[in-house]
Amino acid sequence: MKVLLLNGSPHEKGCTYRALTEVAGALTKEGIEAEIVHIGNQAVHGCIGCGRCAATGRCVFKGDPVNAFLDKMEHADGLIVGSPVYYASANGSLYSFLDRLFYAGSCFAFKPAAAVASARRAGTTATLDTLNKYFTISQMPVVSSQYWNMVHGNSPEDVEQDLEGLQIMRTLGKNMAWMLRCIEAGKAAGITTPEAEQKLKTNFIR
């Protein structure tokens, strides 16, 4: 089993990365393969709602890692998304990345997911709230920890001093591994995913 950990920070080895490495270490100790993927610091195009991905399963924009990440996600069993906090919200490039990733992909349902936020001080809960919405609209079970999934500090060295935050990350990794094993055991026992109804779409225009 494998979990992808998406580092949404423009800083490849910053505070968000430090948090994700703690989660990855716990996953590895539990026998789960963990891969941290950095989206980089280049510009990420936002979704333009062209709908081309409905036919191809991939985004029409090919100049950034969105489609490559989708290729990886098709073979992964779980997802953890990490972001720094900018103005009490996630990094803008990460939002653009996730908008296109989830709009184009169809490989997310029933794969456990979690969000991680890194901040100097505040804005973490608002960030986690918006990131978790990508999971819940995609039928992904959300994995929790012993507290909200956040670390604090202005540098990776600061995060090292956030002993509670690092423990939260380790607990998150253990809980993700437990859920993955439960799903695997369920499949082995013949438990299948819920049968989907035909999707209905309504609006409020009369």
mmCIF file with all atom_site columns, C-alpha atoms in Angstrom:
data_model
loop_
_atom_site.group_PDB
_atom_site.id
_atom_site.type_symbol
_atom_site.label_atom_id
_atom_site.label_alt_id
_atom_site.label_comp_id
_atom_site.label_asym_id
_atom_site.label_entity_id
_atom_site.label_seq_id
_atom_site.pdbx_PDB_ins_code
_atom_site.Cartn_x
_atom_site.Cartn_y
_atom_site.Cartn_z
_atom_site.occupancy
_atom_site.B_iso_or_equiv
_atom_site.pdbx_formal_charge
_atom_site.auth_seq_id
_atom_site.auth_comp_id
_atom_site.auth_asym_id
_atom_site.auth_atom_id
_atom_site.pdbx_PDB_model_num
ATOM 1   C CA . MET A 1 1   ? 0.000   0.000   0.000   1.00 0.00 ? 1   MET A CA 1
ATOM 2   C CA . LYS A 1 2   ? 1.142   3.516   -0.788  1.00 0.00 ? 2   LYS A CA 1
ATOM 3   C CA . VAL A 1 3   ? 0.281   7.038   0.370   1.00 0.00 ? 3   VAL A CA 1
ATOM 4   C CA . LEU A 1 4   ? 1.131   10.180  -1.582  1.00 0.00 ? 4   LEU A CA 1
ATOM 5   C CA . LEU A 1 5   ? 1.992   13.262  0.465   1.00 0.00 ? 5   LEU A CA 1
ATOM 6   C CA . LEU A 1 6   ? 1.593   16.462  -1.545  1.00 0.00 ? 6   LEU A CA 1
ATOM 7   C CA . ASN A 1 7   ? 3.829   19.316  -0.396  1.00 0.00 ? 7   ASN A CA 1
ATOM 8   C CA . GLY A 1 8   ? 1.937   22.429  -1.473  1.00 0.00 ? 8   GLY A CA 1
ATOM 9   C CA . SER A 1 9   ? 4.564   24.869  -0.233  1.00 0.00 ? 9   SER A CA 1
ATOM 10  C CA . PRO A 1 10  ? 6.799   26.732  -2.690  1.00 0.00 ? 10  PRO A CA 1
ATOM 11  C CA . HIS A 1 11  ? 9.641   25.930  -0.275  1.00 0.00 ? 11  HIS A CA 1
ATOM 12  C CA . GLU A 1 12  ? 10.641  22.341  -0.916  1.00 0.00 ? 12  GLU A CA 1
ATOM 13  C CA . LYS A 1 13  ? 12.265  21.738  2.486   1.00 0.00 ? 13  LYS A CA 1
ATOM 14  C CA . GLY A 1 14  ? 10.353  24.217  4.664   1.00 0.00 ? 14  GLY A CA 1
ATOM 15  C CA . CYS A 1 15  ? 7.931   23.842  7.560   1.00 0.00 ? 15  CYS A CA 1
ATOM 16  C CA . THR A 1 16  ? 5.269   21.978  5.565   1.00 0.00 ? 16  THR A CA 1
ATOM 17  C CA . TYR A 1 17  ? 7.867   19.473  4.410   1.00 0.00 ? 17  TYR A CA 1
ATOM 18  C CA . ARG A 1 18  ? 9.025   18.948  7.993   1.00 0.00 ? 18  ARG A CA 1
ATOM 19  C CA . ALA A 1 19  ? 5.465   18.119  9.029   1.00 0.00 ? 19  ALA A CA 1
ATOM 20  C CA . LEU A 1 20  ? 4.981   15.733  6.118   1.00 0.00 ? 20  LEU A CA 1
ATOM 21  C CA . THR A 1 21  ? 8.250   13.917  6.811   1.00 0.00 ? 21  THR A CA 1
ATOM 22  C CA . GLU A 1 22  ? 6.970   13.146  10.310  1.00 0.00 ? 22  GLU A CA 1
ATOM 23  C CA . VAL A 1 23  ? 3.783   11.657  8.842   1.00 0.00 ? 23  VAL A CA 1
ATOM 24  C CA . ALA A 1 24  ? 5.788   9.742   6.237   1.00 0.00 ? 24  ALA A CA 1
ATOM 25  C CA . GLY A 1 25  ? 8.081   8.317   8.905   1.00 0.00 ? 25  GLY A CA 1
ATOM 26  C CA . ALA A 1 26  ? 5.123   6.978   10.863  1.00 0.00 ? 26  ALA A CA 1
ATOM 27  C CA . LEU A 1 27  ? 3.623   5.449   7.723   1.00 0.00 ? 27  LEU A CA 1
ATOM 28  C CA . THR A 1 28  ? 6.902   3.758   6.858   1.00 0.00 ? 28  THR A CA 1
ATOM 29  C CA . LYS A 1 29  ? 7.187   2.281   10.359  1.00 0.00 ? 29  LYS A CA 1
ATOM 30  C CA . GLU A 1 30  ? 3.693   0.834   9.845   1.00 0.00 ? 30  GLU A CA 1
ATOM 31  C CA . GLY A 1 31  ? 4.774   -0.826  6.599   1.00 0.00 ? 31  GLY A CA 1
ATOM 32  C CA . ILE A 1 32  ? 3.080   1.680   4.274   1.00 0.00 ? 32  ILE A CA 1
ATOM 33  C CA . GLU A 1 33  ? 5.063   3.158   1.398   1.00 0.00 ? 33  GLU A CA 1
ATOM 34  C CA . ALA A 1 34  ? 5.120   6.969   1.540   1.00 0.00 ? 34  ALA A CA 1
ATOM 35  C CA . GLU A 1 35  ? 6.166   9.382   -1.214  1.00 0.00 ? 35  GLU A CA 1
ATOM 36  C CA . ILE A 1 36  ? 6.385   13.149  -0.755  1.00 0.00 ? 36  ILE A CA 1
ATOM 37  C CA . VAL A 1 37  ? 5.698   15.059  -3.971  1.00 0.00 ? 37  VAL A CA 1
ATOM 38  C CA . HIS A 1 38  ? 6.581   18.759  -4.163  1.00 0.00 ? 38  HIS A CA 1
ATOM 39  C CA . ILE A 1 39  ? 4.486   20.821  -6.586  1.00 0.00 ? 39  ILE A CA 1
ATOM 40  C CA . GLY A 1 40  ? 7.328   23.312  -6.947  1.00 0.00 ? 40  GLY A CA 1
ATOM 41  C CA . ASN A 1 41  ? 7.448   27.086  -7.007  1.00 0.00 ? 41  ASN A CA 1
ATOM 42  C CA . GLN A 1 42  ? 6.479   27.656  -10.614 1.00 0.00 ? 42  GLN A CA 1
ATOM 43  C CA . ALA A 1 43  ? 3.169   29.249  -11.580 1.00 0.00 ? 43  ALA A CA 1
ATOM 44  C CA . VAL A 1 44  ? 0.249   26.798  -11.583 1.00 0.00 ? 44  VAL A CA 1
ATOM 45  C CA . HIS A 1 45  ? -2.586  27.659  -13.975 1.00 0.00 ? 45  HIS A CA 1
ATOM 46  C CA . GLY A 1 46  ? -6.049  27.799  -12.464 1.00 0.00 ? 46  GLY A CA 1
ATOM 47  C CA . CYS A 1 47  ? -8.966  25.760  -13.807 1.00 0.00 ? 47  CYS A CA 1
ATOM 48  C CA . ILE A 1 48  ? -10.846 27.508  -16.634 1.00 0.00 ? 48  ILE A CA 1
ATOM 49  C CA . GLY A 1 49  ? -13.863 25.164  -16.614 1.00 0.00 ? 49  GLY A CA 1
ATOM 50  C CA . CYS A 1 50  ? -13.339 24.093  -20.229 1.00 0.00 ? 50  CYS A CA 1
ATOM 51  C CA . GLY A 1 51  ? -14.597 20.550  -19.516 1.00 0.00 ? 51  GLY A CA 1
ATOM 52  C CA . ARG A 1 52  ? -12.015 18.874  -21.734 1.00 0.00 ? 52  ARG A CA 1
ATOM 53  C CA . CYS A 1 53  ? -10.958 16.638  -18.845 1.00 0.00 ? 53  CYS A CA 1
ATOM 54  C CA . ALA A 1 54  ? -14.372 14.935  -18.893 1.00 0.00 ? 54  ALA A CA 1
ATOM 55  C CA . ALA A 1 55  ? -13.382 13.206  -22.114 1.00 0.00 ? 55  ALA A CA 1
ATOM 56  C CA . THR A 1 56  ? -9.679  12.601  -21.432 1.00 0.00 ? 56  THR A CA 1
ATOM 57  C CA . GLY A 1 57  ? -9.418  12.210  -17.673 1.00 0.00 ? 57  GLY A CA 1
ATOM 58  C CA . ARG A 1 58  ? -6.520  14.656  -17.712 1.00 0.00 ? 58  ARG A CA 1
ATOM 59  C CA . CYS A 1 59  ? -6.207  18.434  -17.577 1.00 0.00 ? 59  CYS A CA 1
ATOM 60  C CA . VAL A 1 60  ? -5.760  20.322  -20.831 1.00 0.00 ? 60  VAL A CA 1
ATOM 61  C CA . PHE A 1 61  ? -2.833  22.274  -19.326 1.00 0.00 ? 61  PHE A CA 1
ATOM 62  C CA . LYS A 1 62  ? 0.338   20.214  -19.477 1.00 0.00 ? 62  LYS A CA 1
ATOM 63  C CA . GLY A 1 63  ? 3.010   22.637  -18.289 1.00 0.00 ? 63  GLY A CA 1
ATOM 64  C CA . ASP A 1 64  ? 2.922   21.736  -14.592 1.00 0.00 ? 64  ASP A CA 1
ATOM 65  C CA . PRO A 1 65  ? 2.771   18.540  -12.453 1.00 0.00 ? 65  PRO A CA 1
ATOM 66  C CA . VAL A 1 66  ? -1.043  18.131  -12.224 1.00 0.00 ? 66  VAL A CA 1
ATOM 67  C CA . ASN A 1 67  ? -1.354  15.324  -14.766 1.00 0.00 ? 67  ASN A CA 1
ATOM 68  C CA . ALA A 1 68  ? 1.802   13.591  -13.541 1.00 0.00 ? 68  ALA A CA 1
ATOM 69  C CA . PHE A 1 69  ? 0.376   13.595  -10.028 1.00 0.00 ? 69  PHE A CA 1
ATOM 70  C CA . LEU A 1 70  ? -2.881  12.130  -11.328 1.00 0.00 ? 70  LEU A CA 1
ATOM 71  C CA . ASP A 1 71  ? -0.862  9.287   -12.863 1.00 0.00 ? 71  ASP A CA 1
ATOM 72  C CA . LYS A 1 72  ? 0.635   8.592   -9.442  1.00 0.00 ? 72  LYS A CA 1
ATOM 73  C CA . MET A 1 73  ? -2.690  8.944   -7.644  1.00 0.00 ? 73  MET A CA 1
ATOM 74  C CA . GLU A 1 74  ? -4.313  6.250   -9.767  1.00 0.00 ? 74  GLU A CA 1
ATOM 75  C CA . HIS A 1 75  ? -1.936  3.723   -8.193  1.00 0.00 ? 75  HIS A CA 1
ATOM 76  C CA . ALA A 1 76  ? -1.912  5.158   -4.657  1.00 0.00 ? 76  ALA A CA 1
ATOM 77  C CA . ASP A 1 77  ? -4.130  4.079   -1.777  1.00 0.00 ? 77  ASP A CA 1
ATOM 78  C CA . GLY A 1 78  ? -4.225  7.302   0.234   1.00 0.00 ? 78  GLY A CA 1
ATOM 79  C CA . LEU A 1 79  ? -3.497  11.028  0.029   1.00 0.00 ? 79  LEU A CA 1
ATOM 80  C CA . ILE A 1 80  ? -2.207  13.671  2.435   1.00 0.00 ? 80  ILE A CA 1
ATOM 81  C CA . VAL A 1 81  ? -2.105  17.318  1.335   1.00 0.00 ? 81  VAL A CA 1
ATOM 82  C CA . GLY A 1 82  ? 0.132   19.760  3.178   1.00 0.00 ? 82  GLY A CA 1
ATOM 83  C CA . SER A 1 83  ? 0.046   23.541  2.885   1.00 0.00 ? 83  SER A CA 1
ATOM 84  C CA . PRO A 1 84  ? 1.530   26.602  4.517   1.00 0.00 ? 84  PRO A CA 1
ATOM 85  C CA . VAL A 1 85  ? -0.944  29.222  5.706   1.00 0.00 ? 85  VAL A CA 1
ATOM 86  C CA . TYR A 1 86  ? -1.180  32.391  3.610   1.00 0.00 ? 86  TYR A CA 1
ATOM 87  C CA . TYR A 1 87  ? -3.691  35.005  4.795   1.00 0.00 ? 87  TYR A CA 1
ATOM 88  C CA . ALA A 1 88  ? -5.557  32.419  6.899   1.00 0.00 ? 88  ALA A CA 1
ATOM 89  C CA . SER A 1 89  ? -5.843  30.115  3.898   1.00 0.00 ? 89  SER A CA 1
ATOM 90  C CA . ALA A 1 90  ? -3.821  27.678  1.816   1.00 0.00 ? 90  ALA A CA 1
ATOM 91  C CA . ASN A 1 91  ? -1.182  28.624  -0.723  1.00 0.00 ? 91  ASN A CA 1
ATOM 92  C CA . GLY A 1 92  ? -2.836  29.946  -3.907  1.00 0.00 ? 92  GLY A CA 1
ATOM 93  C CA . SER A 1 93  ? -0.812  27.695  -6.208  1.00 0.00 ? 93  SER A CA 1
ATOM 94  C CA . LEU A 1 94  ? -1.985  24.680  -4.232  1.00 0.00 ? 94  LEU A CA 1
ATOM 95  C CA . TYR A 1 95  ? -5.622  25.709  -4.672  1.00 0.00 ? 95  TYR A CA 1
ATOM 96  C CA . SER A 1 96  ? -5.127  25.974  -8.436  1.00 0.00 ? 96  SER A CA 1
ATOM 97  C CA . PHE A 1 97  ? -3.406  22.591  -8.408  1.00 0.00 ? 97  PHE A CA 1
ATOM 98  C CA . LEU A 1 98  ? -6.176  20.909  -6.409  1.00 0.00 ? 98  LEU A CA 1
ATOM 99  C CA . ASP A 1 99  ? -8.996  22.495  -8.422  1.00 0.00 ? 99  ASP A CA 1
ATOM 100 C CA . ARG A 1 100 ? -7.642  20.964  -11.605 1.00 0.00 ? 100 ARG A CA 1
ATOM 101 C CA . LEU A 1 101 ? -6.533  17.711  -9.980  1.00 0.00 ? 101 LEU A CA 1
ATOM 102 C CA . PHE A 1 102 ? -9.912  16.866  -8.497  1.00 0.00 ? 102 PHE A CA 1
ATOM 103 C CA . TYR A 1 103 ? -11.907 18.185  -11.447 1.00 0.00 ? 103 TYR A CA 1
ATOM 104 C CA . ALA A 1 104 ? -9.944  16.096  -13.954 1.00 0.00 ? 104 ALA A CA 1
ATOM 105 C CA . GLY A 1 105 ? -9.377  12.941  -11.930 1.00 0.00 ? 105 GLY A CA 1
ATOM 106 C CA . SER A 1 106 ? -11.733 10.097  -11.130 1.00 0.00 ? 106 SER A CA 1
ATOM 107 C CA . CYS A 1 107 ? -9.411  8.038   -8.916  1.00 0.00 ? 107 CYS A CA 1
ATOM 108 C CA . PHE A 1 108 ? -10.142 9.512   -5.486  1.00 0.00 ? 108 PHE A CA 1
ATOM 109 C CA . ALA A 1 109 ? -13.302 7.831   -4.205  1.00 0.00 ? 109 ALA A CA 1
ATOM 110 C CA . PHE A 1 110 ? -12.916 5.685   -1.071  1.00 0.00 ? 110 PHE A CA 1
ATOM 111 C CA . LYS A 1 111 ? -9.189  6.437   -0.714  1.00 0.00 ? 111 LYS A CA 1
ATOM 112 C CA . PRO A 1 112 ? -8.444  7.858   2.761   1.00 0.00 ? 112 PRO A CA 1
ATOM 113 C CA . ALA A 1 113 ? -7.184  11.441  2.829   1.00 0.00 ? 113 ALA A CA 1
ATOM 114 C CA . ALA A 1 114 ? -6.042  14.111  5.242   1.00 0.00 ? 114 ALA A CA 1
ATOM 115 C CA . ALA A 1 115 ? -4.872  17.724  5.209   1.00 0.00 ? 115 ALA A CA 1
ATOM 116 C CA . VAL A 1 116 ? -1.944  19.224  7.110   1.00 0.00 ? 116 VAL A CA 1
ATOM 117 C CA . ALA A 1 117 ? -1.441  22.944  7.737   1.00 0.00 ? 117 ALA A CA 1
ATOM 118 C CA . SER A 1 118 ? 1.709   24.783  8.785   1.00 0.00 ? 118 SER A CA 1
ATOM 119 C CA . ALA A 1 119 ? 1.607   28.303  10.211  1.00 0.00 ? 119 ALA A CA 1
ATOM 120 C CA . ARG A 1 120 ? 3.692   30.696  12.227  1.00 0.00 ? 120 ARG A CA 1
ATOM 121 C CA . ARG A 1 121 ? 0.696   31.406  14.457  1.00 0.00 ? 121 ARG A CA 1
ATOM 122 C CA . ALA A 1 122 ? -2.909  31.329  13.148  1.00 0.00 ? 122 ALA A CA 1
ATOM 123 C CA . GLY A 1 123 ? -5.152  30.499  10.199  1.00 0.00 ? 123 GLY A CA 1
ATOM 124 C CA . THR A 1 124 ? -4.617  26.760  10.374  1.00 0.00 ? 124 THR A CA 1
ATOM 125 C CA . THR A 1 125 ? -8.197  25.671  11.068  1.00 0.00 ? 125 THR A CA 1
ATOM 126 C CA . ALA A 1 126 ? -9.558  27.757  8.179   1.00 0.00 ? 126 ALA A CA 1
ATOM 127 C CA . THR A 1 127 ? -6.927  26.206  5.917   1.00 0.00 ? 127 THR A CA 1
ATOM 128 C CA . LEU A 1 128 ? -7.782  22.674  7.013   1.00 0.00 ? 128 LEU A CA 1
ATOM 129 C CA . ASP A 1 129 ? -11.474 23.353  6.468   1.00 0.00 ? 129 ASP A CA 1
ATOM 130 C CA . THR A 1 130 ? -11.032 24.360  2.834   1.00 0.00 ? 130 THR A CA 1
ATOM 131 C CA . LEU A 1 131 ? -8.621  21.534  2.040   1.00 0.00 ? 131 LEU A CA 1
ATOM 132 C CA . ASN A 1 132 ? -10.889 18.901  3.593   1.00 0.00 ? 132 ASN A CA 1
ATOM 133 C CA . LYS A 1 133 ? -13.698 19.960  1.244   1.00 0.00 ? 133 LYS A CA 1
ATOM 134 C CA . TYR A 1 134 ? -11.787 18.517  -1.715  1.00 0.00 ? 134 TYR A CA 1
ATOM 135 C CA . PHE A 1 135 ? -11.883 15.142  0.023   1.00 0.00 ? 135 PHE A CA 1
ATOM 136 C CA . THR A 1 136 ? -15.474 15.147  1.184   1.00 0.00 ? 136 THR A CA 1
ATOM 137 C CA . ILE A 1 137 ? -16.868 16.058  -2.244  1.00 0.00 ? 137 ILE A CA 1
ATOM 138 C CA . SER A 1 138 ? -14.883 13.134  -3.677  1.00 0.00 ? 138 SER A CA 1
ATOM 139 C CA . GLN A 1 139 ? -16.101 10.401  -1.301  1.00 0.00 ? 139 GLN A CA 1
ATOM 140 C CA . MET A 1 140 ? -12.728 10.147  0.416   1.00 0.00 ? 140 MET A CA 1
ATOM 141 C CA . PRO A 1 141 ? -12.769 9.088   4.097   1.00 0.00 ? 141 PRO A CA 1
ATOM 142 C CA . VAL A 1 142 ? -11.044 11.823  6.099   1.00 0.00 ? 142 VAL A CA 1
ATOM 143 C CA . VAL A 1 143 ? -8.378  10.607  8.518   1.00 0.00 ? 143 VAL A CA 1
ATOM 144 C CA . SER A 1 144 ? -8.072  12.436  11.830  1.00 0.00 ? 144 SER A CA 1
ATOM 145 C CA . SER A 1 145 ? -5.440  12.663  14.530  1.00 0.00 ? 145 SER A CA 1
ATOM 146 C CA . GLN A 1 146 ? -5.451  13.466  18.260  1.00 0.00 ? 146 GLN A CA 1
ATOM 147 C CA . TYR A 1 147 ? -5.820  17.183  17.481  1.00 0.00 ? 147 TYR A CA 1
ATOM 148 C CA . TRP A 1 148 ? -6.234  19.245  14.329  1.00 0.00 ? 148 TRP A CA 1
ATOM 149 C CA . ASN A 1 149 ? -3.485  18.434  11.842  1.00 0.00 ? 149 ASN A CA 1
ATOM 150 C CA . MET A 1 150 ? -1.212  21.453  12.260  1.00 0.00 ? 150 MET A CA 1
ATOM 151 C CA . VAL A 1 151 ? 2.315   22.443  13.162  1.00 0.00 ? 151 VAL A CA 1
ATOM 152 C CA . HIS A 1 152 ? 3.591   25.859  14.187  1.00 0.00 ? 152 HIS A CA 1
ATOM 153 C CA . GLY A 1 153 ? 6.820   27.689  13.467  1.00 0.00 ? 153 GLY A CA 1
ATOM 154 C CA . ASN A 1 154 ? 8.486   30.135  11.115  1.00 0.00 ? 154 ASN A CA 1
ATOM 155 C CA . SER A 1 155 ? 11.233  27.716  10.103  1.00 0.00 ? 155 SER A CA 1
ATOM 156 C CA . PRO A 1 156 ? 11.797  23.951  10.112  1.00 0.00 ? 156 PRO A CA 1
ATOM 157 C CA . GLU A 1 157 ? 13.906  24.483  13.238  1.00 0.00 ? 157 GLU A CA 1
ATOM 158 C CA . ASP A 1 158 ? 10.916  26.106  14.929  1.00 0.00 ? 158 ASP A CA 1
ATOM 159 C CA . VAL A 1 159 ? 8.720   23.161  13.962  1.00 0.00 ? 159 VAL A CA 1
ATOM 160 C CA . GLU A 1 160 ? 11.237  20.846  15.667  1.00 0.00 ? 160 GLU A CA 1
ATOM 161 C CA . GLN A 1 161 ? 10.292  22.576  18.915  1.00 0.00 ? 161 GLN A CA 1
ATOM 162 C CA . ASP A 1 162 ? 6.562   21.998  18.363  1.00 0.00 ? 162 ASP A CA 1
ATOM 163 C CA . LEU A 1 163 ? 6.606   18.622  20.083  1.00 0.00 ? 163 LEU A CA 1
ATOM 164 C CA . GLU A 1 164 ? 2.821   18.368  20.194  1.00 0.00 ? 164 GLU A CA 1
ATOM 165 C CA . GLY A 1 165 ? 2.537   19.218  16.503  1.00 0.00 ? 165 GLY A CA 1
ATOM 166 C CA . LEU A 1 166 ? 5.045   16.530  15.547  1.00 0.00 ? 166 LEU A CA 1
ATOM 167 C CA . GLN A 1 167 ? 3.205   14.007  17.717  1.00 0.00 ? 167 GLN A CA 1
ATOM 168 C CA . ILE A 1 168 ? -0.012  14.936  15.919  1.00 0.00 ? 168 ILE A CA 1
ATOM 169 C CA . MET A 1 169 ? 1.727   14.186  12.613  1.00 0.00 ? 169 MET A CA 1
ATOM 170 C CA . ARG A 1 170 ? 2.925   10.788  13.832  1.00 0.00 ? 170 ARG A CA 1
ATOM 171 C CA . THR A 1 171 ? -0.544  9.925   15.095  1.00 0.00 ? 171 THR A CA 1
ATOM 172 C CA . LEU A 1 172 ? -1.981  10.937  11.743  1.00 0.00 ? 172 LEU A CA 1
ATOM 173 C CA . GLY A 1 173 ? 0.409   8.577   9.972   1.00 0.00 ? 173 GLY A CA 1
ATOM 174 C CA . LYS A 1 174 ? -0.503  5.711   12.297  1.00 0.00 ? 174 LYS A CA 1
ATOM 175 C CA . ASN A 1 175 ? -4.226  6.382   11.876  1.00 0.00 ? 175 ASN A CA 1
ATOM 176 C CA . MET A 1 176 ? -3.873  6.486   8.093   1.00 0.00 ? 176 MET A CA 1
ATOM 177 C CA . ALA A 1 177 ? -2.059  3.144   8.148   1.00 0.00 ? 177 ALA A CA 1
ATOM 178 C CA . TRP A 1 178 ? -4.773  1.655   10.390  1.00 0.00 ? 178 TRP A CA 1
ATOM 179 C CA . MET A 1 179 ? -7.549  2.809   8.072   1.00 0.00 ? 179 MET A CA 1
ATOM 180 C CA . LEU A 1 180 ? -5.764  1.460   5.006   1.00 0.00 ? 180 LEU A CA 1
ATOM 181 C CA . ARG A 1 181 ? -5.378  -1.936  6.668   1.00 0.00 ? 181 ARG A CA 1
ATOM 182 C CA . CYS A 1 182 ? -9.053  -1.918  7.689   1.00 0.00 ? 182 CYS A CA 1
ATOM 183 C CA . ILE A 1 183 ? -10.091 -1.211  4.101   1.00 0.00 ? 183 ILE A CA 1
ATOM 184 C CA . GLU A 1 184 ? -7.790  -3.971  2.855   1.00 0.00 ? 184 GLU A CA 1
ATOM 185 C CA . ALA A 1 185 ? -9.249  -6.413  5.394   1.00 0.00 ? 185 ALA A CA 1
ATOM 186 C CA . GLY A 1 186 ? -12.761 -5.445  4.359   1.00 0.00 ? 186 GLY A CA 1
ATOM 187 C CA . LYS A 1 187 ? -12.003 -6.125  0.719   1.00 0.00 ? 187 LYS A CA 1
ATOM 188 C CA . ALA A 1 188 ? -10.520 -9.508  1.635   1.00 0.00 ? 188 ALA A CA 1
ATOM 189 C CA . ALA A 1 189 ? -13.746 -10.297 3.512   1.00 0.00 ? 189 ALA A CA 1
ATOM 190 C CA . GLY A 1 190 ? -15.824 -9.498  0.448   1.00 0.00 ? 190 GLY A CA 1
ATOM 191 C CA . ILE A 1 191 ? -17.017 -6.043  1.484   1.00 0.00 ? 191 ILE A CA 1
ATOM 192 C CA . THR A 1 192 ? -17.362 -3.883  -1.610  1.00 0.00 ? 192 THR A CA 1
ATOM 193 C CA . THR A 1 193 ? -17.674 -0.133  -1.998  1.00 0.00 ? 193 THR A CA 1
ATOM 194 C CA . PRO A 1 194 ? -21.222 1.293   -1.889  1.00 0.00 ? 194 PRO A CA 1
ATOM 195 C CA . GLU A 1 195 ? -23.260 1.024   -5.051  1.00 0.00 ? 195 GLU A CA 1
ATOM 196 C CA . ALA A 1 196 ? -23.504 4.450   -6.620  1.00 0.00 ? 196 ALA A CA 1
ATOM 197 C CA . GLU A 1 197 ? -26.809 6.001   -7.565  1.00 0.00 ? 197 GLU A CA 1
ATOM 198 C CA . GLN A 1 198 ? -27.160 7.935   -10.785 1.00 0.00 ? 198 GLN A CA 1
ATOM 199 C CA . LYS A 1 199 ? -25.833 11.379  -9.988  1.00 0.00 ? 199 LYS A CA 1
ATOM 200 C CA . LEU A 1 200 ? -28.403 14.159  -9.749  1.00 0.00 ? 200 LEU A CA 1
ATOM 201 C CA . LYS A 1 201 ? -27.625 17.842  -10.194 1.00 0.00 ? 201 LYS A CA 1
ATOM 202 C CA . THR A 1 202 ? -30.018 20.580  -9.245  1.00 0.00 ? 202 THR A CA 1
ATOM 203 C CA . ASN A 1 203 ? -29.795 24.333  -8.810  1.00 0.00 ? 203 ASN A CA 1
ATOM 204 C CA . PHE A 1 204 ? -32.020 26.985  -7.315  1.00 0.00 ? 204 PHE A CA 1
ATOM 205 C CA . ILE A 1 205 ? -33.111 28.729  -10.503 1.00 0.00 ? 205 ILE A CA 1
ATOM 206 C CA . ARG A 1 206 ? -36.880 28.431  -11.046 1.00 0.00 ? 206 ARG A CA 1
#
